Amino acid sequence: MKCNIIIFFCIIDIVHSQNNTKNSASNAADSFVLACGSSNDATDENGSKWIPDNKFLISSSNSLPTIAQSQDPSLPSIVPYMTARIFKSESTYKFSVSPKFRYWIRLHFYPSSYKNFDLSNSFFSVTAGGFTLLNNFSAFITAQALTQAYIVREFNMIPINSGNLNLTFTPSSTYNDSFAFVNGIEIIPMPEIFQPVSLVGFSDQQMDTESYTMQTMFRLNVGGQYIPPSNDSGFSRTWFDDAPYVYGAAMGVTSEADKNVRISYSSDVEKYIAPVNVYSTARSMGPNSTVNKNYNLTWVFQIDVNFTYLVRFHFCEYQLSKVNQRVFAIFINNQTAYPEADVIAWGEGRGVTVHKDYAIHVNGKSGDDQLWVALHPNVTSKPEFYDAILNGLEIFKLNDVRQNLAGPNPMPLPLKLETESQQRRPFSQSKSKNHGIIIGSVLGALAGFVLVVGFVVFLIHRRRRVDVEMSSTSRCLSIYRYSQSSGTRTTSKTSGSSRISNKGGGFCRHFALAEIKLGTDNFNESNVIGVGGFGKVYKGYIDGSAAVAIKRANPSSEQGVHEFETEIDLLSKLRHRHLVSLIGACEENDEMILVYDYMANGTLREHLYNNNKPPLCWKQRLDICIGAARGLHYLHTGAKYTIIHRDVKTTNILLDERWVAKVSDFGLSKTGPSLNQTHVSTMVKGSFGYLDPEYFRRQQLTEKSDVYSFGVVLFEVLCGRPAINPSFSKEQVSLADWALVNLKRDTLEDIIDPCIKGQITIDCLNHFTETAAKCLSDSSIDRPSMGSVLRHLEYSLRLQNNSDDEAMVVAKQKPDNDEANAMHTTLLSIEEEDKICVESEEHSARR
Ligand SMILES: *[C@@H]1O[C@H](CO)[C@@H](O)[C@H](O)[C@H]1NC(C)=O
Ligand SMILES: *[C@@H]1O[C@H](CO)[C@@H](O)[C@H](O)[C@H]1NC(C)=O
Ligand SMILES: *[C@@H]1O[C@H](CO)[C@@H](O)[C@H](O)[C@H]1NC(C)=O
Ligand SMILES: *[C@@H]1O[C@H](CO)[C@@H](O)[C@H](O)[C@H]1NC(C)=O
Ligand SMILES: *[C@@H]1O[C@H](CO)[C@@H](O)[C@H](O)[C@H]1NC(C)=O
Ligand SMILES: *[C@@H]1O[C@H](CO)[C@@H](O)[C@H](O)[C@H]1NC(C)=O
Ligand SMILES: *[C@@H]1O[C@H](CO)[C@@H](O)[C@H](O)[C@H]1NC(C)=O
Ligand SMILES: *[C@@H]1O[C@H](CO)[C@@H](O)[C@H](O)[C@H]1NC(C)=O
Ligand SMILES: *[C@@H]1O[C@H](CO)[C@@H](O)[C@H](O)[C@H]1NC(C)=O
Ligand SMILES: *[C@@H]1O[C@H](CO)[C@@H](O)[C@H](O)[C@H]1NC(C)=O
Ligand SMILES: *[C@@H]1O[C@H](CO)[C@@H](O)[C@H](O)[C@H]1NC(C)=O
């Protein structure tokens, strides 16, 4: 309820400020929003209009419009990404602009597959108004390095006196067959929002930033959430969560302005600077002065060297109201940018927005390609609290003397098992290895006893409590999602009975109960394919032929209607090749039913052991692990908010008819099991052996808990045995413990699944087990991120394939199914499809 009200206030503010901006800027000058390669006007997800680009092209003879051949599920909108224009030689767009305005230039790139064009050959430069924006740019490499499906580059261009803005795309001449491409172009006028700033380290020098063209490097809503372009205050900027950039474990605390604090702007211009949502959330150091005195609240950014950067800090003090209560120093790259920042003194009151800019030059010494921003309480000015606060942060790169803004393509991350403890060192982290081992073995021993059932029930309860304690912001989010979904559903009802497409992103089809009954033969028991905490799962058919999995809530299920609806809305927005897609839902006569894609090959577990199915070969297992890792990586980072699965295990990794791994049951896992006996015992066998030991100790669930569970999955796949098997000797009960023991003793080979033992090359095995073992690190900080796990699994596969190339040339020559390949090749799954081994094809044939 409280949350609702806050959001309500925000909406009013946004509408208000958007109106203001539109009137001041666009009355005087035009915006150009182009969907390149499109022949018609089109609107994106949020109703913004994009127009065709051809009439702005000076000569279009050497360019051609084209359509992407596959749609990555993480694209925010079809428009403008699914169409593109390809340039085979230098080509120029011309826009008539007002000489009075600075302009935002946004370029959208979706390096997918386009007919007859190999994106890995595309290197090109982009210039505008005499400035080089991009040079030797490869959208393909950049997207791969950032593990993103699409790239947006944003610049702001100084006013062009001639009134003509030329935007030129030039394919690189150093590569044969090189070409340039672009999917979307936005040219949006803006008032001047930069003033001269002082250069850090040279207190007497001012930089006249008004004469610089800039590239936006980072734009963060500190302590808050992702803000989509549609919610910006007029410039359709995107603001991201800052948490991934915070250095080490010293995350500080986040907060949100109380609903009765009014955020006020000191002038009209300020309203474009950042939306209210940025100022109404913040990150500060924490409640304990002693702790705060001993650490810096630090953010670290990857940047290009030999450029000057403008760092813009957004502040709004909504908790305190007096001068000298919270005074802190601001450091950039270990130099003092400002010694005693006092937001109240700057803003002259509570809730007043302030922004401060500092410029810093970053020289080209090797290893200097990071920008550090740090805050620390200034003790000498004796403030009431030793604390610091930040609400928003933007980092812009300024053009150099050659009017250049282009940096090198980012390097795909190095293949070394980097963990957080190596990458970023927390300020105080006492390692408790011994402690962990003791708990681990106690658990292992416990598992043999009947006691365990009660223990697990206790755990489940605890787990619920953790869920409830999750930050209030995440609860706000759910409520917002819920209210939005009701709108979506009404519209989709009228859209006829065509099967829901993945296109819209957050689109959930409504089913009538009659349709579901028809499709499942009135919930015929013979169609039951599984039973879970939520209720029974049926195989069914919709629209006459499409096979689906239908989850019907047990009437005694603890999940409430409201929760059910928020879940639907969350799930229907998550689209990824490696996540089981929710197709729709039915809510009628007290029935709560979810409809998912049907996974023909069932769970991963049933193909590993205790089943009569033919064993999967090693490469196929590796493929499945890579797919599942991708799905989890997407949950952790690809969606707009981090989603922790909480219940990663081999029964939650499903396989479709082409053996593509799909992670299932995310989101729903937190509803927990109903308390009937069978399910609790499943918990003992399943989730129990997968549980992060740190979660026990700290009762804190992080995405690293998923990494731990995934490590168990990797060993399960390698060893072909359950995570917990109480019938084994004490030492062997827990697979996680047993695998680590054997790894240490160098006897791992003894516990590998005999069905695949001969197939694994030694390099591949070593790399794979090293990765899996890292995942099982006792302390979460020593575990790799899911993204890193993914890269290492891919590397393991490469190691395996390298030696197979030498040994089994024949197998390689099997023709690939090209068409199907093209359909499924998305940027993030380039190496996948062609690795399905001979054995797997036999499987499918038998089925
Ligand atoms: C938008 O601006 C117009 C003109 O200034 C004004 O009449 C209108 O009330 C404004 N709308 C909102 C929602 O503020
Ligand atoms: C459209 O708006 C919704 C809700 O405001 C937001 O979640 C989404 O990211 C927006 N999409 C784009 C492409 O701006
Ligand atoms: C833009 O391009 C046109 C045609 O190539 C050229 O005549 C004009 O001088 C260019 N304008 C600028 C500002 O470079
Ligand atoms: C590019 O093409 C030229 C002429 O066809 C050829 O001589 C040269 O070897 C090619 N270069 C590369 C890098 O393929
Ligand atoms: C975006 O704005 C809409 C209304 O303009 C609001 O309902 C929604 O909560 C906002 N979304 C975010 C993520 O701020
Ligand atoms: C602050 O932290 C220090 C060191 O961790 C601790 O000794 C002290 O009790 C804490 N103070 C408060 C008020 O919690
Ligand atoms: C700032 O100092 C820290 C620790 O002293 C060091 O690790 C880091 O590299 C420095 N950063 C820069 C940009 O000099
Ligand atoms: C905070 O950062 C500044 C500048 O890099 C450094 O001088 C100071 O020692 C740091 N303080 C702590 C407690 O790390
Ligand atoms: C705190 O403020 C004083 C007074 O301006 C200044 O001399 C001192 O350097 C500041 N301390 C830090 C750590 O910046
Ligand atoms: C940066 O500039 C310095 C001095 O001009 C040069 O030695 C260095 O190679 C440059 N670094 C990069 C990455 O271009
Ligand atoms: C262009 O980029 C590629 C990939 O980052 C790099 O290998 C190559 O050296 C670059 N070429 C030039 C001329 O800078």
GROMACS .gro file of N, CA, C and O in nm, residues 412-474:
model
  252
  412PRO      N    1   3.684  -0.930  -2.542
  412PRO     CA    2   3.607  -1.032  -2.470
  412PRO      C    3   3.689  -1.070  -2.348
  412PRO      O    4   3.811  -1.079  -2.355
  413LEU      N    5   3.623  -1.089  -2.233
  413LEU     CA    6   3.696  -1.102  -2.107
  413LEU      C    7   3.796  -1.217  -2.110
  413LEU      O    8   3.773  -1.318  -2.175
  414PRO      N    9   3.908  -1.199  -2.043
  414PRO     CA   10   4.012  -1.301  -2.049
  414PRO      C   11   3.964  -1.430  -1.985
  414PRO      O   12   3.883  -1.429  -1.892
  415LEU      N   13   4.017  -1.539  -2.033
  415LEU     CA   14   3.972  -1.667  -1.982
  415LEU      C   15   4.054  -1.708  -1.862
  415LEU      O   16   4.147  -1.785  -1.871
  416LYS      N   17   4.023  -1.649  -1.751
  416LYS     CA   18   4.089  -1.693  -1.629
  416LYS      C   19   3.977  -1.691  -1.528
  416LYS      O   20   3.886  -1.609  -1.536
  417LEU      N   21   3.980  -1.786  -1.437
  417LEU     CA   22   3.868  -1.796  -1.344
  417LEU      C   23   3.874  -1.680  -1.248
  417LEU      O   24   3.923  -1.693  -1.137
  418GLU      N   25   3.830  -1.566  -1.289
  418GLU     CA   26   3.837  -1.453  -1.198
  418GLU      C   27   3.719  -1.462  -1.101
  418GLU      O   28   3.609  -1.500  -1.140
  419THR      N   29   3.749  -1.438  -0.978
  419THR     CA   30   3.642  -1.439  -0.879
  419THR      C   31   3.640  -1.302  -0.818
  419THR      O   32   3.733  -1.225  -0.836
  420GLU      N   33   3.538  -1.276  -0.745
  420GLU     CA   34   3.526  -1.142  -0.691
  420GLU      C   35   3.642  -1.108  -0.598
  420GLU      O   36   3.684  -0.996  -0.589
  421SER      N   37   3.692  -1.209  -0.527
  421SER     CA   38   3.795  -1.175  -0.430
  421SER      C   39   3.925  -1.134  -0.498
  421SER      O   40   4.004  -1.061  -0.442
  422GLN      N   41   3.945  -1.182  -0.622
  422GLN     CA   42   4.064  -1.138  -0.692
  422GLN      C   43   4.038  -1.006  -0.761
  422GLN      O   44   4.121  -0.918  -0.768
  423GLN      N   45   3.919  -0.996  -0.812
  423GLN     CA   46   3.884  -0.882  -0.895
  423GLN      C   47   3.868  -0.757  -0.809
  423GLN      O   48   3.915  -0.650  -0.842
  424ARG      N   49   3.800  -0.772  -0.702
  424ARG     CA   50   3.768  -0.658  -0.617
  424ARG      C   51   3.783  -0.707  -0.474
  424ARG      O   52   3.727  -0.807  -0.435
  425ARG      N   53   3.864  -0.637  -0.397
  425ARG     CA   54   3.888  -0.683  -0.263
  425ARG      C   55   3.802  -0.610  -0.162
  425ARG      O   56   3.805  -0.488  -0.155
  426PRO      N   57   3.723  -0.682  -0.087
  426PRO     CA   58   3.637  -0.618   0.010
  426PRO      C   59   3.718  -0.562   0.126
  426PRO      O   60   3.831  -0.602   0.147
  427PHE      N   61   3.660  -0.469   0.199
  427PHE     CA   62   3.740  -0.401   0.301
  427PHE      C   63   3.769  -0.487   0.422
  427PHE      O   64   3.872  -0.477   0.483
  428SER      N   65   3.680  -0.573   0.458
  428SER     CA   66   3.714  -0.665   0.565
  428SER      C   67   3.634  -0.792   0.545
  428SER      O   68   3.513  -0.792   0.544
  429GLN      N   69   3.705  -0.899   0.522
  429GLN     CA   70   3.634  -1.022   0.493
  429GLN      C   71   3.710  -1.134   0.561
  429GLN      O   72   3.809  -1.182   0.512
  430SER      N   73   3.666  -1.170   0.680
  430SER     CA   74   3.738  -1.276   0.750
  430SER      C   75   3.698  -1.409   0.688
  430SER      O   76   3.580  -1.441   0.676
  431LYS      N   77   3.798  -1.482   0.646
  431LYS     CA   78   3.770  -1.610   0.583
  431LYS      C   79   3.745  -1.715   0.691
  431LYS      O   80   3.817  -1.721   0.789
  432SER      N   81   3.645  -1.794   0.673
  432SER     CA   82   3.616  -1.895   0.774
  432SER      C   83   3.606  -2.031   0.709
  432SER      O   84   3.504  -2.097   0.714
  433LYS      N   85   3.713  -2.069   0.643
  433LYS     CA   86   3.715  -2.195   0.572
  433LYS      C   87   3.684  -2.315   0.662
  433LYS      O   88   3.601  -2.398   0.630
  434ASN      N   89   3.750  -2.318   0.779
  434ASN     CA   90   3.734  -2.433   0.865
  434ASN      C   91   3.589  -2.449   0.909
  434ASN      O   92   3.532  -2.556   0.905
  435HIS      N   93   3.537  -2.339   0.947
  435HIS     CA   94   3.399  -2.334   0.989
  435HIS      C   95   3.310  -2.399   0.884
  435HIS      O   96   3.229  -2.485   0.912
  436GLY      N   97   3.332  -2.359   0.759
  436GLY     CA   98   3.250  -2.408   0.649
  436GLY      C   99   3.264  -2.558   0.632
  436GLY      O  100   3.166  -2.628   0.613
  437ILE      N  101   3.384  -2.606   0.645
  437ILE     CA  102   3.404  -2.750   0.625
  437ILE      C  103   3.330  -2.827   0.734
  437ILE      O  104   3.267  -2.927   0.708
  438ILE      N  105   3.335  -2.773   0.855
  438ILE     CA  106   3.265  -2.841   0.963
  438ILE      C  107   3.115  -2.847   0.934
  438ILE      O  108   3.055  -2.953   0.933
  439ILE      N  109   3.060  -2.735   0.900
  439ILE     CA  110   2.916  -2.735   0.870
  439ILE      C  111   2.886  -2.832   0.759
  439ILE      O  112   2.795  -2.912   0.766
  440GLY      N  113   2.971  -2.828   0.655
  440GLY     CA  114   2.951  -2.916   0.542
  440GLY      C  115   2.944  -3.062   0.584
  440GLY      O  116   2.851  -3.134   0.548
  441SER      N  117   3.038  -3.104   0.668
  441SER     CA  118   3.037  -3.246   0.701
  441SER      C  119   2.926  -3.280   0.799
  441SER      O  120   2.871  -3.390   0.795
  442VAL      N  121   2.891  -3.187   0.884
  442VAL     CA  122   2.778  -3.212   0.973
  442VAL      C  123   2.654  -3.236   0.888
  442VAL      O  124   2.580  -3.332   0.907
  443LEU      N  125   2.639  -3.153   0.788
  443LEU     CA  126   2.524  -3.169   0.699
  443LEU      C  127   2.525  -3.304   0.632
  443LEU      O  128   2.426  -3.375   0.625
  444GLY      N  129   2.643  -3.339   0.583
  444GLY     CA  130   2.656  -3.465   0.513
  444GLY      C  131   2.613  -3.580   0.604
  444GLY      O  132   2.538  -3.669   0.564
  445ALA      N  133   2.659  -3.575   0.728
  445ALA     CA  134   2.627  -3.681   0.821
  445ALA      C  135   2.478  -3.681   0.853
  445ALA      O  136   2.414  -3.786   0.856
  446LEU      N  137   2.426  -3.563   0.874
  446LEU     CA  138   2.285  -3.550   0.908
  446LEU      C  139   2.195  -3.617   0.805
  446LEU      O  140   2.095  -3.678   0.839
  447ALA      N  141   2.236  -3.603   0.682
  447ALA     CA  142   2.149  -3.647   0.574
  447ALA      C  143   2.110  -3.793   0.588
  447ALA      O  144   2.008  -3.837   0.536
  448GLY      N  145   2.191  -3.869   0.657
  448GLY     CA  146   2.160  -4.010   0.672
  448GLY      C  147   2.047  -4.038   0.768
  448GLY      O  148   1.997  -4.149   0.774
  449PHE      N  149   2.006  -3.943   0.843
  449PHE     CA  150   1.912  -3.968   0.951
  449PHE      C  151   1.772  -3.917   0.923
  449PHE      O  152   1.752  -3.827   0.842
  450VAL      N  153   1.682  -3.972   0.997
  450VAL     CA  154   1.542  -3.933   0.981
  450VAL      C  155   1.522  -3.787   1.022
  450VAL      O  156   1.438  -3.718   0.969
  451LEU      N  157   1.606  -3.744   1.113
  451LEU     CA  158   1.605  -3.606   1.160
  451LEU      C  159   1.588  -3.507   1.045
  451LEU      O  160   1.529  -3.402   1.058
  452VAL      N  161   1.645  -3.547   0.936
  452VAL     CA  162   1.656  -3.459   0.823
  452VAL      C  163   1.525  -3.397   0.779
  452VAL      O  164   1.517  -3.281   0.744
  453VAL      N  165   1.419  -3.473   0.787
  453VAL     CA  166   1.292  -3.422   0.739
  453VAL      C  167   1.252  -3.298   0.816
  453VAL      O  168   1.223  -3.194   0.759
  454GLY      N  169   1.261  -3.309   0.948
  454GLY     CA  170   1.227  -3.195   1.030
  454GLY      C  171   1.317  -3.077   1.001
  454GLY      O  172   1.273  -2.963   0.990
  455PHE      N  173   1.440  -3.108   0.980
  455PHE     CA  174   1.539  -3.006   0.954
  455PHE      C  175   1.505  -2.929   0.827
  455PHE      O  176   1.514  -2.807   0.819
  456VAL      N  177   1.465  -3.003   0.728
  456VAL     CA  178   1.433  -2.938   0.602
  456VAL      C  179   1.310  -2.850   0.615
  456VAL      O  180   1.306  -2.739   0.563
  457VAL      N  181   1.215  -2.898   0.689
  457VAL     CA  182   1.096  -2.815   0.711
  457VAL      C  183   1.139  -2.684   0.775
  457VAL      O  184   1.099  -2.576   0.734
  458PHE      N  185   1.230  -2.694   0.870
  458PHE     CA  186   1.282  -2.575   0.935
  458PHE      C  187   1.345  -2.481   0.832
  458PHE      O  188   1.322  -2.362   0.828
  459LEU      N  189   1.422  -2.542   0.743
  459LEU     CA  190   1.488  -2.463   0.640
  459LEU      C  191   1.389  -2.389   0.551
  459LEU      O  192   1.407  -2.274   0.518
  460ILE      N  193   1.286  -2.461   0.514
  460ILE     CA  194   1.189  -2.401   0.425
  460ILE      C  195   1.127  -2.280   0.491
  460ILE      O  196   1.109  -2.176   0.430
  461HIS      N  197   1.101  -2.295   0.619
  461HIS     CA  198   1.042  -2.182   0.689
  461HIS      C  199   1.135  -2.064   0.689
  461HIS      O  200   1.096  -1.952   0.666
  462ARG      N  201   1.261  -2.095   0.712
  462ARG     CA  202   1.358  -1.991   0.716
  462ARG      C  203   1.368  -1.921   0.581
  462ARG      O  204   1.379  -1.801   0.569
  463ARG      N  205   1.359  -2.002   0.480
  463ARG     CA  206   1.373  -1.949   0.346
  463ARG      C  207   1.261  -1.850   0.317
  463ARG      O  208   1.280  -1.747   0.260
  464ARG      N  209   1.143  -1.885   0.363
  464ARG     CA  210   1.031  -1.793   0.344
  464ARG      C  211   1.060  -1.660   0.409
  464ARG      O  212   1.031  -1.557   0.355
  465ARG      N  213   1.116  -1.671   0.533
  465ARG     CA  214   1.136  -1.548   0.603
  465ARG      C  215   1.233  -1.459   0.525
  465ARG      O  216   1.214  -1.340   0.513
  466VAL      N  217   1.334  -1.519   0.469
  466VAL     CA  218   1.428  -1.440   0.393
  466VAL      C  219   1.357  -1.371   0.278
  466VAL      O  220   1.378  -1.254   0.251
  467ASP      N  221   1.269  -1.443   0.216
  467ASP     CA  222   1.197  -1.383   0.103
  467ASP      C  223   1.121  -1.260   0.145
  467ASP      O  224   1.121  -1.158   0.077
  468VAL      N  225   1.056  -1.273   0.259
  468VAL     CA  226   0.975  -1.161   0.303
  468VAL      C  227   1.062  -1.042   0.336
  468VAL      O  228   1.026  -0.928   0.314
  469GLU      N  229   1.183  -1.074   0.384
  469GLU     CA  230   1.270  -0.965   0.424
  469GLU      C  231   1.338  -0.895   0.308
  469GLU      O  232   1.410  -0.799   0.328
  470MET      N  233   1.319  -0.945   0.190
  470MET     CA  234   1.383  -0.881   0.075
  470MET      C  235   1.342  -0.735   0.071
  470MET      O  236   1.236  -0.697   0.115
  471SER      N  237   1.429  -0.654   0.014
  471SER     CA  238   1.414  -0.510   0.029
  471SER      C  239   1.277  -0.462  -0.018
  471SER      O  240   1.214  -0.521  -0.105
  472SER      N  241   1.234  -0.356   0.039
  472SER     CA  242   1.101  -0.307   0.008
  472SER      C  243   1.092  -0.263  -0.137
  472SER      O  244   0.987  -0.264  -0.197
  473THR      N  245   1.205  -0.226  -0.196
  473THR     CA  246   1.199  -0.184  -0.336
  473THR      C  247   1.152  -0.298  -0.423
  473THR      O  248   1.078  -0.277  -0.517
  474SER      N  249   1.194  -0.420  -0.391
  474SER     CA  250   1.153  -0.528  -0.479
  474SER      C  251   1.004  -0.555  -0.463
  474SER      O  252   0.939  -0.600  -0.555
   0.00000   0.00000   0.00000
